[in-house]
Short mmCIF file of C-alpha atoms and ligand atoms in Angstrom, two decimals:
data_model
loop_
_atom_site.label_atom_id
_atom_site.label_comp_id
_atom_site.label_asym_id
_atom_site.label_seq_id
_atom_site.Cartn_x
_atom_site.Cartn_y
_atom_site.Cartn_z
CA UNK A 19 10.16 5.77 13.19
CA UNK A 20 9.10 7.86 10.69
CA UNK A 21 8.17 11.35 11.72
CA UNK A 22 9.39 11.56 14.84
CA UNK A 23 13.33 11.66 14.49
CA UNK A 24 14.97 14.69 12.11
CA UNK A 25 14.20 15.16 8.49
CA UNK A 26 16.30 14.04 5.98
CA UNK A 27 16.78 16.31 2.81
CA UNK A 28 17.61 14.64 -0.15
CA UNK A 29 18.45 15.51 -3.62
CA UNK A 30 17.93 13.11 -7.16
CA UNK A 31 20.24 14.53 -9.57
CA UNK A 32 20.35 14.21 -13.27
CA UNK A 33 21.11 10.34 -13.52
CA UNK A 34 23.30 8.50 -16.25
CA UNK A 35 21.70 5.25 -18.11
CA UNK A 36 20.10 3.17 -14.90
CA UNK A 37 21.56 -0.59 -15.53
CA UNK A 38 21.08 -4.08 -13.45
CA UNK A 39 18.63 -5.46 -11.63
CA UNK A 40 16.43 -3.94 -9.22
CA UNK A 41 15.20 -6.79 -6.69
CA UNK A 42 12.68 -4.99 -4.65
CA UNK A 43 11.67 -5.99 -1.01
CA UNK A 44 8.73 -7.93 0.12
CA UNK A 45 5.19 -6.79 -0.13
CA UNK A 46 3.78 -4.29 2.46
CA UNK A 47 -0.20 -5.91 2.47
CA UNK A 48 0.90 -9.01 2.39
CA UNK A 49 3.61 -8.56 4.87
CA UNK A 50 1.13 -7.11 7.61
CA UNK A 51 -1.07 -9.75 6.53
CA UNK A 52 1.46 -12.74 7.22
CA UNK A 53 2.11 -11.42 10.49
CA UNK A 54 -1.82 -10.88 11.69
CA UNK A 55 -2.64 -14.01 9.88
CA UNK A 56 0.01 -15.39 11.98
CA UNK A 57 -1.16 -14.30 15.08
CA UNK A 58 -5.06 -15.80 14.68
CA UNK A 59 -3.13 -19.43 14.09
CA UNK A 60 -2.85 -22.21 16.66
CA UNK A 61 0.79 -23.09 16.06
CA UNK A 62 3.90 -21.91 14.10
CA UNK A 63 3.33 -19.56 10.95
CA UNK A 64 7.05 -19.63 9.05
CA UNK A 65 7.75 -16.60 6.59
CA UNK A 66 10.61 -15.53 4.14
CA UNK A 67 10.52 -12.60 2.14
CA UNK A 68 8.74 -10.13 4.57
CA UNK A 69 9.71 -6.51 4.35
CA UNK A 70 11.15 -5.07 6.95
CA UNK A 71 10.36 -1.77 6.20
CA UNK A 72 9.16 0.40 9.73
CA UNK A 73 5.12 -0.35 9.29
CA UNK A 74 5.47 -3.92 8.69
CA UNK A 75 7.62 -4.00 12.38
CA UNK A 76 5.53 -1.76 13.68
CA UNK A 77 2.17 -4.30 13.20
CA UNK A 78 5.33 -7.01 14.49
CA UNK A 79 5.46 -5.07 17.91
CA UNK A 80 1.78 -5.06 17.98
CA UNK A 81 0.94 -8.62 17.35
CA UNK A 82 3.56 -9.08 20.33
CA UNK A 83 1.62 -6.91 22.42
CA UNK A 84 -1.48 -8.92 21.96
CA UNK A 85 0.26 -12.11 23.02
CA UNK A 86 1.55 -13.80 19.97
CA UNK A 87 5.15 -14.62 19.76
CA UNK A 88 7.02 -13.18 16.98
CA UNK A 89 10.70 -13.71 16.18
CA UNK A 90 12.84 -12.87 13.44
CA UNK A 91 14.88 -15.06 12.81
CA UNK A 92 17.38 -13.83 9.56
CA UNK A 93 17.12 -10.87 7.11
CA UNK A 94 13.41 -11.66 5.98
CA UNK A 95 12.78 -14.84 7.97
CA UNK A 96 10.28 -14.60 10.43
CA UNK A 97 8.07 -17.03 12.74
CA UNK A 98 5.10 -15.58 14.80
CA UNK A 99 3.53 -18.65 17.05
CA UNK A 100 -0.32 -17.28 16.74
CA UNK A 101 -2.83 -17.11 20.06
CA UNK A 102 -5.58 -18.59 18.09
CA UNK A 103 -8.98 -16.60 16.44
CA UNK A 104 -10.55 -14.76 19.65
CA UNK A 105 -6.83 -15.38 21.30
CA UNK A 106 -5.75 -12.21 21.57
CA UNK A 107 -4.85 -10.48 25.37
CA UNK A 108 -5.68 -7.21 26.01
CA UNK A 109 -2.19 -5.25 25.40
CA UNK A 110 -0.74 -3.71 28.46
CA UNK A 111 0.09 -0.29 26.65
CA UNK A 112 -1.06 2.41 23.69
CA UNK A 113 -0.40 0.40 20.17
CA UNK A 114 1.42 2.70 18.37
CA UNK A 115 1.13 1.66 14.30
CA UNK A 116 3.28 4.47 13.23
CA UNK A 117 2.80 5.90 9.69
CA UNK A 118 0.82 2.94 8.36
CA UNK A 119 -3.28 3.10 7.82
CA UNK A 120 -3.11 -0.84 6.55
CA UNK A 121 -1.45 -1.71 10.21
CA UNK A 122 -3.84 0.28 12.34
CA UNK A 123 -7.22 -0.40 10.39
CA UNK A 124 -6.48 -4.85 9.81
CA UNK A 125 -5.27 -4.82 13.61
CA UNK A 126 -8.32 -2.63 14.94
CA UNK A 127 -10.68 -5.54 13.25
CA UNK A 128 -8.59 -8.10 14.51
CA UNK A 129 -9.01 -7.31 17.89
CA UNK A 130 -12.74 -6.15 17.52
CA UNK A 131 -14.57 -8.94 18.78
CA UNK A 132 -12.79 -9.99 21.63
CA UNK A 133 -13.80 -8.69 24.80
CA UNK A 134 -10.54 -6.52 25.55
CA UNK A 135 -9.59 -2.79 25.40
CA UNK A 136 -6.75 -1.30 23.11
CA UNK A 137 -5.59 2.54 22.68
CA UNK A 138 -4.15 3.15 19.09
CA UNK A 139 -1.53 5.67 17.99
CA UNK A 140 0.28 6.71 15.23
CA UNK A 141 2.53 9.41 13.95
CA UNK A 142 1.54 13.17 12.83
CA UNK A 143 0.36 11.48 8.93
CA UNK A 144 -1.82 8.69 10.62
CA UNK A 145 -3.11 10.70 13.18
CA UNK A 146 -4.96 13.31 10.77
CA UNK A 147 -6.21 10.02 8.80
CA UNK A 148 -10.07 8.90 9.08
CA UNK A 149 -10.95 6.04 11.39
CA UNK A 150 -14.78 6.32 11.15
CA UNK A 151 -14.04 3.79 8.12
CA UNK A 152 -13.57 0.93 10.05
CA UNK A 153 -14.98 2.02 13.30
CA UNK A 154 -18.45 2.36 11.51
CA UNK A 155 -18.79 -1.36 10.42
CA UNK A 156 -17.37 -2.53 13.77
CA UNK A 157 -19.81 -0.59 15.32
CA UNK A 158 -22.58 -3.45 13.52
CA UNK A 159 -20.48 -6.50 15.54
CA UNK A 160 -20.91 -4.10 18.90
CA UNK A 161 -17.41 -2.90 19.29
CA UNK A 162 -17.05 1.02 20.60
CA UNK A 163 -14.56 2.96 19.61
CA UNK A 164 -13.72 6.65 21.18
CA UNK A 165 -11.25 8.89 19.30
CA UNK A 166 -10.82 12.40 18.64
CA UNK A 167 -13.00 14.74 16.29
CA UNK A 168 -13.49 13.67 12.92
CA UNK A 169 -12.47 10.22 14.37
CA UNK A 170 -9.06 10.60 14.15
CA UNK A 171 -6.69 8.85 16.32
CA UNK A 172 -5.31 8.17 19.27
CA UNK A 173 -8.52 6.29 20.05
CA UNK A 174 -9.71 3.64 22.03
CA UNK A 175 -11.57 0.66 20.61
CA UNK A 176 -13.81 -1.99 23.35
CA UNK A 177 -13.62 -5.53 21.74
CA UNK A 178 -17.26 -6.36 21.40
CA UNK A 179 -18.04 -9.23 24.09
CA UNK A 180 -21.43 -10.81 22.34
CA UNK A 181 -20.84 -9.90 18.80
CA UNK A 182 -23.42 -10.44 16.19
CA UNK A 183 -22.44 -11.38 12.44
CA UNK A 184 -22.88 -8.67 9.68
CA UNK A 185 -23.98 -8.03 6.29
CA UNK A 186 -21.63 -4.71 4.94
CA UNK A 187 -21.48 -2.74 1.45
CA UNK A 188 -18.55 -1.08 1.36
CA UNK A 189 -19.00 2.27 0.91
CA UNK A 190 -15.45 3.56 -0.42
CA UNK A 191 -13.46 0.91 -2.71
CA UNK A 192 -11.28 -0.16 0.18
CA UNK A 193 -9.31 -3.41 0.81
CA UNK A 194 -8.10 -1.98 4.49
CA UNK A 195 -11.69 -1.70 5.11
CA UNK A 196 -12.82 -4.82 3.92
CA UNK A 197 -9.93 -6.84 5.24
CA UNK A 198 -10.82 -5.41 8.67
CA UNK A 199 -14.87 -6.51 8.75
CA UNK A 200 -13.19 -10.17 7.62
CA UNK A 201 -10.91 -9.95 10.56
CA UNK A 202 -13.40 -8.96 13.08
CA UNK A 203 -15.67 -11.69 11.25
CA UNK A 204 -13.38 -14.39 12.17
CA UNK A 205 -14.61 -14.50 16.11
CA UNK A 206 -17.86 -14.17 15.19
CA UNK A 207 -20.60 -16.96 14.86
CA UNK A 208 -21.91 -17.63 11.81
CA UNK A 209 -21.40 -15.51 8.39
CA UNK A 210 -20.01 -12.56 7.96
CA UNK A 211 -20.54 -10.88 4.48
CA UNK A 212 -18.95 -7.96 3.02
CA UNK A 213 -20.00 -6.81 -0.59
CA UNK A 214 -17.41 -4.95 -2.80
CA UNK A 215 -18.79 -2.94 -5.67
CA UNK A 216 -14.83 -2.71 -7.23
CA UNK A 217 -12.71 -5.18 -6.52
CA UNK A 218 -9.69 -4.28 -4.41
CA UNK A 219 -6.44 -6.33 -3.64
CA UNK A 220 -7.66 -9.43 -2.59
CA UNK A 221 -4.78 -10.95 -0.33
CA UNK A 222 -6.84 -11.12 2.41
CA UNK A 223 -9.16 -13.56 0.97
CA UNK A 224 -6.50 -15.22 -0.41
CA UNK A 225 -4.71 -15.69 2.92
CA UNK A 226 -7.92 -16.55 4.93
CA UNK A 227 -8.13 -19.52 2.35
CA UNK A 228 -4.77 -20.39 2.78
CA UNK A 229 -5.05 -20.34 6.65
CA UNK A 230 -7.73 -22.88 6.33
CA UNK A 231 -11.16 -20.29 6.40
CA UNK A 232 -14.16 -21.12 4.71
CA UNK A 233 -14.88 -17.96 2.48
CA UNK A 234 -16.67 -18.03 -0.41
CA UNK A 235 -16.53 -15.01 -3.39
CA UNK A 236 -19.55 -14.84 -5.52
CA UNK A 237 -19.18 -12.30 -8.43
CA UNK A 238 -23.16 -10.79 -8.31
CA UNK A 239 -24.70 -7.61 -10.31
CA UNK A 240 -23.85 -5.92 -7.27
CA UNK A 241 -20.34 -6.58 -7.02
CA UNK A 242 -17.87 -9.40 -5.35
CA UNK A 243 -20.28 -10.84 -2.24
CA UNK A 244 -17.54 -12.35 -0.02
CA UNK A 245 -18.80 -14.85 2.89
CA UNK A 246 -16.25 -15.84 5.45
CA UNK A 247 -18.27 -18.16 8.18
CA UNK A 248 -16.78 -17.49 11.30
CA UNK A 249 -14.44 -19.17 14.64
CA UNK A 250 -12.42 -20.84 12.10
CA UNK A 251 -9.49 -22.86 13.48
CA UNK A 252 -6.56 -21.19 11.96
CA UNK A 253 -4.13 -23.46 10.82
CA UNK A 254 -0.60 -21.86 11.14
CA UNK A 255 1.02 -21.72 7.34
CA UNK A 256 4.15 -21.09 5.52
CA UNK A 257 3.95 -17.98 3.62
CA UNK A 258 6.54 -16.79 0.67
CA UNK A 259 6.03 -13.11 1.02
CA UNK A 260 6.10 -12.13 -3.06
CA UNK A 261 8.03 -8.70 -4.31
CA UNK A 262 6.24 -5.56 -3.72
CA UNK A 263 4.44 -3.98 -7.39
CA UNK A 264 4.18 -0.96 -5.50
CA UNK A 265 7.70 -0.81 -4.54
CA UNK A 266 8.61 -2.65 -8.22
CA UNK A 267 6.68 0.60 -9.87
CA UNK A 268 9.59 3.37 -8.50
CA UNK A 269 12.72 1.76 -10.41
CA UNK A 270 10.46 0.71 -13.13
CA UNK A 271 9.27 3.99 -13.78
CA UNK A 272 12.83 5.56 -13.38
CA UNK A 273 14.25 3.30 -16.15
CA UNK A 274 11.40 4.56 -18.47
CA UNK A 275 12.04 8.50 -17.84
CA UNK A 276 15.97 7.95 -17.66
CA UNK A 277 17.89 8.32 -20.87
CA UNK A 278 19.65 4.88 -22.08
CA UNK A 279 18.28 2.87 -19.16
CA UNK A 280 17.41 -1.31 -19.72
CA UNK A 281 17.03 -2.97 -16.61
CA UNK A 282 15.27 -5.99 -14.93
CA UNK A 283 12.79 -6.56 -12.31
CA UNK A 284 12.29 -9.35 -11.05
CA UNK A 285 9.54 -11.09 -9.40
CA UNK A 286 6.28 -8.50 -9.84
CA UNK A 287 2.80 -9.13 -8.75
CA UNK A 288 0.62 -9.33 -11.95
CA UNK A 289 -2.11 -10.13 -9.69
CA UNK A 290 -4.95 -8.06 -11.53
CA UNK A 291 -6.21 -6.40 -8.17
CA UNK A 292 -2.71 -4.91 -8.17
CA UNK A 293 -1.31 -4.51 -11.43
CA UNK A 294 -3.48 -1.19 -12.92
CA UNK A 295 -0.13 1.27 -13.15
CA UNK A 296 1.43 -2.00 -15.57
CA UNK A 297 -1.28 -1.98 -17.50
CA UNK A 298 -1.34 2.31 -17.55
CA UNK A 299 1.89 2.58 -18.54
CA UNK A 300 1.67 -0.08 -21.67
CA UNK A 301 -1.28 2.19 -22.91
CA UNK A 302 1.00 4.93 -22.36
CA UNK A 303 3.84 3.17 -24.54
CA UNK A 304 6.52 2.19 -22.39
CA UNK A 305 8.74 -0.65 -23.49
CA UNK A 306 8.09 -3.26 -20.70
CA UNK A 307 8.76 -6.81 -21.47
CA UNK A 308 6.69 -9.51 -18.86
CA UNK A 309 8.86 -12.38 -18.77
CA UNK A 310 8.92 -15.87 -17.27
CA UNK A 311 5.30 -15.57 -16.11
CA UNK A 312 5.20 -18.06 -13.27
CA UNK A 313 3.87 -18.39 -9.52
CA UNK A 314 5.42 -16.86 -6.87
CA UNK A 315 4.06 -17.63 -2.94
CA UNK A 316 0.53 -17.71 -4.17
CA UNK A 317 0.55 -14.76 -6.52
CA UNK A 318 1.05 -14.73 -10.07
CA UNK A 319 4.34 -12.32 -10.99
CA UNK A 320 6.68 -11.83 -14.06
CA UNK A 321 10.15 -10.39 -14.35
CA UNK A 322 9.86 -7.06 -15.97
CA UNK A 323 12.13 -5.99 -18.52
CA UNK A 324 11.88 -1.82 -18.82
CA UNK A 325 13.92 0.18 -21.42
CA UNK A 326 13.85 4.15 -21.34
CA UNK A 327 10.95 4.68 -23.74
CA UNK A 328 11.49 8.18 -25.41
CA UNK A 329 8.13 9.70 -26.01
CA UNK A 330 5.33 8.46 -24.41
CA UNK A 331 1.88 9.73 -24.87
CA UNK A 332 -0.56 10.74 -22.15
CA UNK A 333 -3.88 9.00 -21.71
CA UNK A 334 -6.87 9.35 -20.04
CA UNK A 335 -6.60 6.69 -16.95
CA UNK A 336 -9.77 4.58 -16.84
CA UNK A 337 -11.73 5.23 -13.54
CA UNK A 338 -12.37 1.61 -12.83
CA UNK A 339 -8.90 1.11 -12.93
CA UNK A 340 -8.03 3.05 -9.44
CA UNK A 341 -8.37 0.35 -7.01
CA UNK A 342 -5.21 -1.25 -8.80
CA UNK A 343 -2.90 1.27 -9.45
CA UNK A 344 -4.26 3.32 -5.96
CA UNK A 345 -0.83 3.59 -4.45
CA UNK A 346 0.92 4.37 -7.68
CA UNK A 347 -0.94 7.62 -9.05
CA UNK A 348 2.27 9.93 -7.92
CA UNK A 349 4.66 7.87 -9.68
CA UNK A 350 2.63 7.93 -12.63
CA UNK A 351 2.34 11.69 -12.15
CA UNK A 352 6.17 11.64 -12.84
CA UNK A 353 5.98 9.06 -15.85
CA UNK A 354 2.50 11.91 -16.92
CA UNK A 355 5.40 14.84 -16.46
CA UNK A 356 7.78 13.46 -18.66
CA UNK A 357 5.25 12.04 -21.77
CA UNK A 358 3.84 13.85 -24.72
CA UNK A 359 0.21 15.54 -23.96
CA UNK A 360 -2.57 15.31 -21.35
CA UNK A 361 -2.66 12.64 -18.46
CA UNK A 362 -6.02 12.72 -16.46
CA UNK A 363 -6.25 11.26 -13.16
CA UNK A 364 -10.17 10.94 -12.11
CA UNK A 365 -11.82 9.44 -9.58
CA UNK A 366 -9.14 9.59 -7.33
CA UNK A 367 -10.18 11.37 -4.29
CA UNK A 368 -9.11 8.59 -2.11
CA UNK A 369 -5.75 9.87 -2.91
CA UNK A 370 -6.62 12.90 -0.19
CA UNK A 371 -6.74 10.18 2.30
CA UNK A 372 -3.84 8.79 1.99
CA UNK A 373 -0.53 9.36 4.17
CA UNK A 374 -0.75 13.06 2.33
CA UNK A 375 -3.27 14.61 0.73
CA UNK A 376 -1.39 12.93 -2.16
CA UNK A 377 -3.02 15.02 -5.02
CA UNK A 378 -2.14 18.27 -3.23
CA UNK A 379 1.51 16.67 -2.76
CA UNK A 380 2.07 16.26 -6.20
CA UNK A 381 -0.09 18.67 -7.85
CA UNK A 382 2.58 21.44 -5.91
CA UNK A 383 5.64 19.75 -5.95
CA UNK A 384 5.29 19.34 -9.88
CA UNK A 385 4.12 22.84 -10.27
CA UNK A 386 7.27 23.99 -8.27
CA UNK A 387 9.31 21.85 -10.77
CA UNK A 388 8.05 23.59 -13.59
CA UNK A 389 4.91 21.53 -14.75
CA UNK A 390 1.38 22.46 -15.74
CA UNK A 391 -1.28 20.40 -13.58
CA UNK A 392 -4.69 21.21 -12.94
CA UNK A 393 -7.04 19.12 -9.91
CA UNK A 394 -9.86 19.24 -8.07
CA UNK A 395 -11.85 17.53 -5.69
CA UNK A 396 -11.63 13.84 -7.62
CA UNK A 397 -9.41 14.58 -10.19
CA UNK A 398 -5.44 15.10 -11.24
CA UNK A 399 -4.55 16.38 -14.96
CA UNK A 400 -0.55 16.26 -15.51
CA UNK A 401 0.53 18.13 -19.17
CA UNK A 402 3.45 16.15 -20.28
CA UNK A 403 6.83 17.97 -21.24
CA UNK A 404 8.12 15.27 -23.31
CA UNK A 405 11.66 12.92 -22.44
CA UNK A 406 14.10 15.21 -20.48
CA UNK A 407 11.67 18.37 -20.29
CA UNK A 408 10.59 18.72 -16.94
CA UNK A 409 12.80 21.92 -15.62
CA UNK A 410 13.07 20.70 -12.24
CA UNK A 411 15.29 22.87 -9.70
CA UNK A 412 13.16 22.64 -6.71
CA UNK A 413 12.48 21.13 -3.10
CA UNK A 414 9.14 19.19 -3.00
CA UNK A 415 7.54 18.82 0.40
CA UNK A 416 6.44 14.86 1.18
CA UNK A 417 4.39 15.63 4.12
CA UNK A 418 5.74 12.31 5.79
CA UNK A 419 4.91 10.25 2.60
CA UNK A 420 7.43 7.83 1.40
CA UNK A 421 5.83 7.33 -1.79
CA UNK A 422 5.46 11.15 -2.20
CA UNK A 423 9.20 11.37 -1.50
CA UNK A 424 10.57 8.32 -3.43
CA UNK A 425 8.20 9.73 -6.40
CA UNK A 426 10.01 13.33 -6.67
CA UNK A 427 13.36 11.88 -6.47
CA UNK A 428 12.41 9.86 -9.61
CA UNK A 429 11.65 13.00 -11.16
CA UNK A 430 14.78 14.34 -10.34
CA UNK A 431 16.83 11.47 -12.38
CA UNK A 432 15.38 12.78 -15.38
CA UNK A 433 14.43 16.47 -15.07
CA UNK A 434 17.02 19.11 -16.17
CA UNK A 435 18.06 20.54 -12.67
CA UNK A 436 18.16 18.58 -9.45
CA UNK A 437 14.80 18.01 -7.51
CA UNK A 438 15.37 17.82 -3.57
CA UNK A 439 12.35 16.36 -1.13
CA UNK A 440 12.85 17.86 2.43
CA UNK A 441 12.78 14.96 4.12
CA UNK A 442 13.18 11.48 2.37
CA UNK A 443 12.81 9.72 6.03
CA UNK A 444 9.23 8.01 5.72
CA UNK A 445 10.99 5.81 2.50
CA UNK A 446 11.65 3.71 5.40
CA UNK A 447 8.12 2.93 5.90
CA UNK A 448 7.90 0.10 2.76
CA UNK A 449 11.22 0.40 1.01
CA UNK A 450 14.37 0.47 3.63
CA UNK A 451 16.61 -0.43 0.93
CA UNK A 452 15.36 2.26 -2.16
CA UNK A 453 18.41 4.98 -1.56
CA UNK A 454 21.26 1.72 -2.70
CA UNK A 455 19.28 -0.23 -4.60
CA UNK A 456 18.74 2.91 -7.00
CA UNK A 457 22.17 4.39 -6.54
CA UNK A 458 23.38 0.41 -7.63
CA UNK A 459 21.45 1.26 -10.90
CA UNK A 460 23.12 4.36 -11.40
CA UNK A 461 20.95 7.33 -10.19
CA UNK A 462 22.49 10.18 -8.91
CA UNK A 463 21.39 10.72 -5.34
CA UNK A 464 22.74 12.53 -2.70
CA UNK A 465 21.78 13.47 0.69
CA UNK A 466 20.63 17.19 1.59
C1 LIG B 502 -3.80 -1.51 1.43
C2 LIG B 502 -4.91 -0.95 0.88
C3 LIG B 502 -4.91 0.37 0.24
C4 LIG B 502 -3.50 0.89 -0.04
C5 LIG B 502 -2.57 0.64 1.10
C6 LIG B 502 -2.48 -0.84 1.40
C7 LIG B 502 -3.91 -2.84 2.06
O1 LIG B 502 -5.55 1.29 1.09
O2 LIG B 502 -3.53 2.27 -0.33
O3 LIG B 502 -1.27 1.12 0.81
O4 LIG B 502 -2.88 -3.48 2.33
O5 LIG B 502 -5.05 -3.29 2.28
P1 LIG B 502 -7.16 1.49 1.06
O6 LIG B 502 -7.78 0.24 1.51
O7 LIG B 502 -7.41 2.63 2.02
O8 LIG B 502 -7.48 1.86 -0.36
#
């Protein structure tokens, strides 16, 4: 698990052309969400494509501990033979989610309503991250929850034993948050509304459809007004885990900053609660073809051609736009580093939430590779050095974030001198297989 064995230097040197095909793994949400979906079914929930990256089997040895049966049963193939809504047992030991905020936050609504006791972990990263998020609006069903200062974890949550619907704004554009009030809405009579102001990623309304909920989505002056009526009977599904945009956006952005790079990626979410850093990066100029737009287990995707794409011009990111592209503001960074002007980041303080403070992450590691940012509270501003200009030559701290790490090893494949991360570990977290599948393109990588 991430965090808790050594760290792993590694270094991204200068990289020839990147050529091929990058097939990316399975999507982290809706991985989790397959598996805790899974668990609320009567019966056998059957699913390929589900990443096997170390948060995804982390919320896999937590749906165990709650009762449901989970098996794996091939590389991707998975069955989990659900307890039912309000199924769940009271686990026998501390949950420990490991680095991921989407396991601990969807599984602590889960189990919110049902009148049993659960301890939650995590490693050094989750356990600075805020719970009070999710424990607030659980707090409105009657569930306690007792952590440490600043609601941090390890903490304990009490399933609520009488809970009472609720009625929720969200107060931070969050689809862990949300997805966790729907969760602990499912054992819950009668309706449970939560109202978005921005929409998020939406596979959890998605899924609850699938799985046979009745939710409704009405699009209001005051946002998306979702209405999930609750004790459903959960009808176990088969669920096509899609490729991972997120994961899609790290060789995708590599083949835009490399020199002489054309390759193809298949498969990638162009769901339009995901698909902001696509859209970013068009403004911005890169040559990306969408082809073969089709459907892919429930999602809409495309296979993405990308061709290195010279000089590409910075752009002011629209704010709205954040909830989309939340994950992928540090690759962007890179793409920001290696265009032609200005690139401003705003409204992205969520970013300081995140398994880093991933504004400080960036903000320093680019500055120690030889780039001009400024940033405050809500805000990131990247000055461009134009194709090839980013000096490089240094060793960027991740702070136990994978997409911190993957994202200066990008920059390394194009900058002049080799950029190391200190420990490339936590890449584990969401994409096991990144180190071959970008050295099978043709990036230089090496470990230490
Ligand atoms: C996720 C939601 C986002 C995202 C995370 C996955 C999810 O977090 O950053 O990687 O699966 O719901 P927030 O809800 O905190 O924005």
């Amino acid at each position: 698990m991430s965090g808790h064995g050594d760290a792993q230097p590694m270094t991204a040197h200068k990289s020839g052309p990147l050529r091929g095909t990058a097939s990316v793994p399975g999507d982290k949400s809706i991985s989790h969400r397959s598996l805790i979906f899974g668990a609320m079914a009567v019966g056998e929930t059957k699913i390929t494509g589900l990443l096997e990256g170390q948060d995804v089997l982390d919320t896999a040895k937590a749906m165990r501990a709650f009762g449901a049966t989970v098996t794996q049963h091939g590389p991707g193939a998975w069955s989990v033979q659900g307890v039912g809504v309000g199924g769940f047992q009271e686990p026998a030991d501390v949950i420990d989610c490991g680095n991921s905020g989407t396991g601990v936050r969807l599984i602590m609504g889960t189990m919110a309503t049902t009148p049993i006791t659960a301890t939650f972990t995590g490693d050094a990263s989750l356990r600075k991250r805020p719970m009070g998020r999710v424990t607030d609006p659980l707090a409105l069903f009657g569930t306690q929850a007792y952590g440490r200062k600043g609601g941090r974890l390890p903490m304990t949550v009490v399933g609520a034993a009488n809970p009472v619907p609720v009625r929720y704004a969200l107060p931070v554009a969050s689809a862990q948050v949300k997805s966790a009030v729907l969760l602990a809405g499912l054992n819950v009579p009668g309706e449970t509304v939560v109202i978005e102001r921005e929409p998020t990623r939406d596979h959890s309304e998605r899924m609850l459809l699938g799985f046979g909920a009745t939710l409704n989505v009405e699009k209001t002056a005051e946002g998306h007004v979702i209405t999930l009526v609750g004790q459903p009977e959960l009808r176990p599904q088969t669920v096509a885990v899609p490729r991972d945009p997120s994961s899609a956006a790290f060789p995708v952005c590599a083949a835009l900053v490399v020199e002489g790079s054309d390759i193809l990626v298949p498969g990638v979410s162009q769901n339009l609660t995901r698909n902001g850093l696509y859209l970013t990066l068009v403004e911005m100029g890169a040559e990306i073809e969408f082809l073969s737009p089709r459907e892919e287990g429930g999602e809409p995707v495309a296979d993405l051609r990308v061709r290195f794409s010279g000089a590409m011009q910075g752009i002011e990111v629209p704010e709205e736009r954040a909830p989309s592209m939340i994950d992928e503001y540090p690759i962007l960074s890179v793409v920001a580093a290696f265009s032609e002007g200005r690139t401003v980041m705003r409204g992205v303080k969520e970013l300081r939430v995140k398994e880093s403070d991933r504004i400080d992450a960036m903000a320093r590691g680019l500055e120690a590779c030889g780039v001009r940012i400024e940033e405050d509270e809500d805000t990131l501003i990247v000055y461009g050095m134009g194709p090839g200009g980013v000096p490089g030559g240094a060793i960027c701290a991740t702070h136990l974030d994978h997409r911190i790490a993957m994202s200066f090893l990008v920059c390394g494949m194009a900058a002049k001198a080799a950029v190391s991360v200190d420990d490339a570990s936590p890449i584990v977290t969401s994409f096991p297989i990144f180190e071959g599948l970008m050295a099978g393109l043709g990036a230089s990588l090496s470990r230490g």
